[in-house]
CSV table of C-alpha atoms in Angstrom, one decimal:
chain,number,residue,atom,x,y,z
A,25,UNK,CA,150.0,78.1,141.4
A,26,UNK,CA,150.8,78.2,145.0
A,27,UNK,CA,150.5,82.2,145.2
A,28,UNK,CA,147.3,82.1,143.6
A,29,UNK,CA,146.0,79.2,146.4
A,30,UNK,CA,147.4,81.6,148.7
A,31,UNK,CA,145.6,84.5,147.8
A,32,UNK,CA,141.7,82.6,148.1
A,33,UNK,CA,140.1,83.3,151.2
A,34,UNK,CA,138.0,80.2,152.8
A,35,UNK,CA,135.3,82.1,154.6
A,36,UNK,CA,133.3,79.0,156.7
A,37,UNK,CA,129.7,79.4,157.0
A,38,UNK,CA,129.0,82.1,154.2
A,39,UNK,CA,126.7,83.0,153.3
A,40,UNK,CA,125.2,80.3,155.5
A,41,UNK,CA,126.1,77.6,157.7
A,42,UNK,CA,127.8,74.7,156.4
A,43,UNK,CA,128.9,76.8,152.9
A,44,UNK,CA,133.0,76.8,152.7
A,45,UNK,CA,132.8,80.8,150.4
A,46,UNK,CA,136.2,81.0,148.0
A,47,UNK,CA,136.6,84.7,148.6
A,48,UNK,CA,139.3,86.3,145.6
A,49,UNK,CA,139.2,89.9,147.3
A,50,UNK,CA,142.9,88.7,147.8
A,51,UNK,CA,143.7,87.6,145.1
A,52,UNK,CA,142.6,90.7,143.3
A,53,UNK,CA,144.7,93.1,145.8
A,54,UNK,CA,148.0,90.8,144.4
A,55,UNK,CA,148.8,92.3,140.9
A,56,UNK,CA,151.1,89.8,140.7
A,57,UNK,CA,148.9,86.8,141.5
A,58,UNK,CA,146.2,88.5,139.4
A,59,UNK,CA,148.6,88.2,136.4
A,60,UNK,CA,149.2,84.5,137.2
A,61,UNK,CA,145.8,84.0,137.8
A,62,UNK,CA,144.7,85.4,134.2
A,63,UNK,CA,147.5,83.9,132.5
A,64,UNK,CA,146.6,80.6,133.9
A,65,UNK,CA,143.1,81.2,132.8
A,66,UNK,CA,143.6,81.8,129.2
A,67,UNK,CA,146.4,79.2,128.9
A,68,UNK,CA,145.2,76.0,127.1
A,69,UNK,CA,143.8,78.2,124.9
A,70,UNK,CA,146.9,79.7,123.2
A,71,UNK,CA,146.9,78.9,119.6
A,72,UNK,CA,143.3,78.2,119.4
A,73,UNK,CA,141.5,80.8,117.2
A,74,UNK,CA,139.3,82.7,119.5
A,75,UNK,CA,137.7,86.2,118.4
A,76,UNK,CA,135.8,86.9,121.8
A,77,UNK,CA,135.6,86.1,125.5
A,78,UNK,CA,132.2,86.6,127.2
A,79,UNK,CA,131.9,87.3,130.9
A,80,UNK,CA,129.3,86.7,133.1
A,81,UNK,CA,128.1,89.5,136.0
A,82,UNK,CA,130.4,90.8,138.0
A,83,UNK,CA,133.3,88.7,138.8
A,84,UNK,CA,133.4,87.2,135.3
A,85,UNK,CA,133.5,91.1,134.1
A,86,UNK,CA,137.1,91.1,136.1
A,87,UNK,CA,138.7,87.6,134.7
A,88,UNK,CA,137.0,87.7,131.1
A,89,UNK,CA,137.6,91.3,130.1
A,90,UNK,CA,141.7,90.6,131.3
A,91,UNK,CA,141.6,87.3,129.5
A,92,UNK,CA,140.0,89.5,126.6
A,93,UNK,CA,142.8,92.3,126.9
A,94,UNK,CA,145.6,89.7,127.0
A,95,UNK,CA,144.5,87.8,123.6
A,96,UNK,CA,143.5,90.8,122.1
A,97,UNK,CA,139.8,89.9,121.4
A,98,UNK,CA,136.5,91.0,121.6
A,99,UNK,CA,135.1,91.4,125.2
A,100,UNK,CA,131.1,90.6,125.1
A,101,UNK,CA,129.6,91.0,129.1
A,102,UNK,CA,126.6,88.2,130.0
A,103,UNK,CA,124.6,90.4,132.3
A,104,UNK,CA,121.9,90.8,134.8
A,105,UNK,CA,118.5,91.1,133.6
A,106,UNK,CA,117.8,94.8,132.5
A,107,UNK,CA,121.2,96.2,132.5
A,108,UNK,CA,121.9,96.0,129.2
A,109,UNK,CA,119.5,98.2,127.0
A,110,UNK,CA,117.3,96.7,124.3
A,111,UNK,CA,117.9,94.5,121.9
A,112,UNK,CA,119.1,91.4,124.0
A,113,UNK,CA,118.9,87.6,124.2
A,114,UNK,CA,117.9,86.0,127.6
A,115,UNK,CA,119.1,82.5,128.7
A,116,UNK,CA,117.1,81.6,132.3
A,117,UNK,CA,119.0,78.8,134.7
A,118,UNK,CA,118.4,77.3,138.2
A,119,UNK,CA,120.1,78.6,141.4
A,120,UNK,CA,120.1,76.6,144.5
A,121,UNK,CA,117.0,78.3,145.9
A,122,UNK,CA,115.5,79.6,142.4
A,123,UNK,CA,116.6,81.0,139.3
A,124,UNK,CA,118.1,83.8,137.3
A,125,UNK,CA,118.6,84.7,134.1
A,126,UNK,CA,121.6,86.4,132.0
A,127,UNK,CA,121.0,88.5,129.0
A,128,UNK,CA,123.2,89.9,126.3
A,129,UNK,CA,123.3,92.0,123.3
A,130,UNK,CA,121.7,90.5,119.9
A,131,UNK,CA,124.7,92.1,118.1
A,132,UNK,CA,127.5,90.9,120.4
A,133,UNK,CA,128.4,87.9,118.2
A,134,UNK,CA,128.3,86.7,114.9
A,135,UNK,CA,128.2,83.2,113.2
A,136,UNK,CA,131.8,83.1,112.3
A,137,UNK,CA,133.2,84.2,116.1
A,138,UNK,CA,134.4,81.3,118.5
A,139,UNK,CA,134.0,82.1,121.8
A,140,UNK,CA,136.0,81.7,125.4
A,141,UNK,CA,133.5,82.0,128.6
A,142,UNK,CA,135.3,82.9,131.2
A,143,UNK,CA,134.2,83.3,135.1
A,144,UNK,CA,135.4,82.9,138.5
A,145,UNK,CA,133.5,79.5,139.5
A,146,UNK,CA,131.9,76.5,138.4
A,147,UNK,CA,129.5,75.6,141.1
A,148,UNK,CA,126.1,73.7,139.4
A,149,UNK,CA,127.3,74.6,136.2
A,150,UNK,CA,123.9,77.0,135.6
A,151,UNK,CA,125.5,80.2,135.0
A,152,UNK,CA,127.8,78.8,132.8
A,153,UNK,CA,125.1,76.5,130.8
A,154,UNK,CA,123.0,79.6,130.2
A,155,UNK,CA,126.2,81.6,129.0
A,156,UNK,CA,126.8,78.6,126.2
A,157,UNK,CA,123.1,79.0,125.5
A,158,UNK,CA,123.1,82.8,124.7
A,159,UNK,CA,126.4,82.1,122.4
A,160,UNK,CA,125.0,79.1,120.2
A,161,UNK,CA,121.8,80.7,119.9
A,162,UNK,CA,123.9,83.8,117.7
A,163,UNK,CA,125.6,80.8,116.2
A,164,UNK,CA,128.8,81.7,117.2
A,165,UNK,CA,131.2,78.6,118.8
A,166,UNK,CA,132.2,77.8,122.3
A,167,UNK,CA,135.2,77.2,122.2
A,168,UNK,CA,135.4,76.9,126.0
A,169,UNK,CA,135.4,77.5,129.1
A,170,UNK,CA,137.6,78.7,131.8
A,171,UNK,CA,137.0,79.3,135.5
A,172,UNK,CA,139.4,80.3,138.1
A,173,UNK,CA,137.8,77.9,140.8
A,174,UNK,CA,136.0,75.1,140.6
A,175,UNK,CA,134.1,73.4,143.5
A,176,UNK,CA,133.9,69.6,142.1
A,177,UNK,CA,131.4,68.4,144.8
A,178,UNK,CA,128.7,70.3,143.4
A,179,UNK,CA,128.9,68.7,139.5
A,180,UNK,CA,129.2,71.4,137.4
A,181,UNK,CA,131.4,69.8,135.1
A,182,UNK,CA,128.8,67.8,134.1
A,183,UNK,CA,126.1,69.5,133.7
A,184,UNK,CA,128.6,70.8,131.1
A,185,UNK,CA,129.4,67.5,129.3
A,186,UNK,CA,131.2,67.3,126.3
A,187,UNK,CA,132.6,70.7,126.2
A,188,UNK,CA,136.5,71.7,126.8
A,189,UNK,CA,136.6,73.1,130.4
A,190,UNK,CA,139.5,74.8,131.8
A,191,UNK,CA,139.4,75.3,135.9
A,192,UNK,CA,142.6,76.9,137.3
A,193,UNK,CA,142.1,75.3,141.0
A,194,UNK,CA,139.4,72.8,142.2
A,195,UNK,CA,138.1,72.6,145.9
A,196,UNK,CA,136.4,69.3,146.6
């Protein structure tokens, strides 16, 4: 766990002042922590019958579709509004100063898949809330979640109540 703590960047006052940024640039230049990193990510889920892991744009793209490769499953990408070509499902959330929205394909899951989410960090737990939404609404499990940094101050977790998270390292 150590290499992969070594191999975050704290960035103070980014993008703006008082904001501590978790930069993985690092990380992802370290094969070797990268594989730690994605092993530790997909961990506490070994055993547990999961046919896909969804990704949220970008950096979830990078952890998700390696979690994906590793258990040999499905990899669905949760992305940016009019990237993904029609038909698609569209979740909205709340950012700190407005809101986005995630979309994904209709035909991306199906009733019988169980599901791993898998991003870089929980923050407000909106992205992630959103990317439960678009799953359940194909009827398809969460089976988790799994984040490779979670900043605890800023309650996430439980905004995401009463579902199995996974975080990797947590910053205060």
């Amino acid at each position: 766990m150590q290499r992969i703590r070594d191999r975050i960047r704290a960035i103070a006052d980014f993008p703006e002042a008082g904001v501590v940024f978790r930069d993985i640039s690092p990380l992802l230049r370290d094969p070797v922590a990268l594989r730690l990193a994605v092993h530790q990510l997909l961990h506490p889920f070994l055993g547990r019958r999961i046919t896909a892991v969804a990704g949220m744009e970008a950096r979830g793209f990078i952890f998700g579709s390696l979690v994906a490769w590793e258990l040999s499953v499905a990899f669905v990408p949760l992305r940016k509004p009019g990237k993904l070509p029609p038909a698609t499902d569209r979740a909205d959330y709340r950012l700190e100063y407005g809101f986005a929205s995630l979309e994904m394909h209709l035909d991306a899951l199906d009733a019988d898949d169980r599901v791993l989410i898998v991003d870089d960090v929980l923050a407000t737990g909106g992205t992630a809330s959103a990317s439960c939404e678009l799953v359940e609404r194909r009827s398809a499990e969460v089976a988790g979640l799994s984040f490779l940094i979670e900043l605890s101050g800023l309650g996430g977790r439980a905004v995401l109540n009463g579902r199995k998270i996974h975080s990797v390292l947590i910053y205060d």
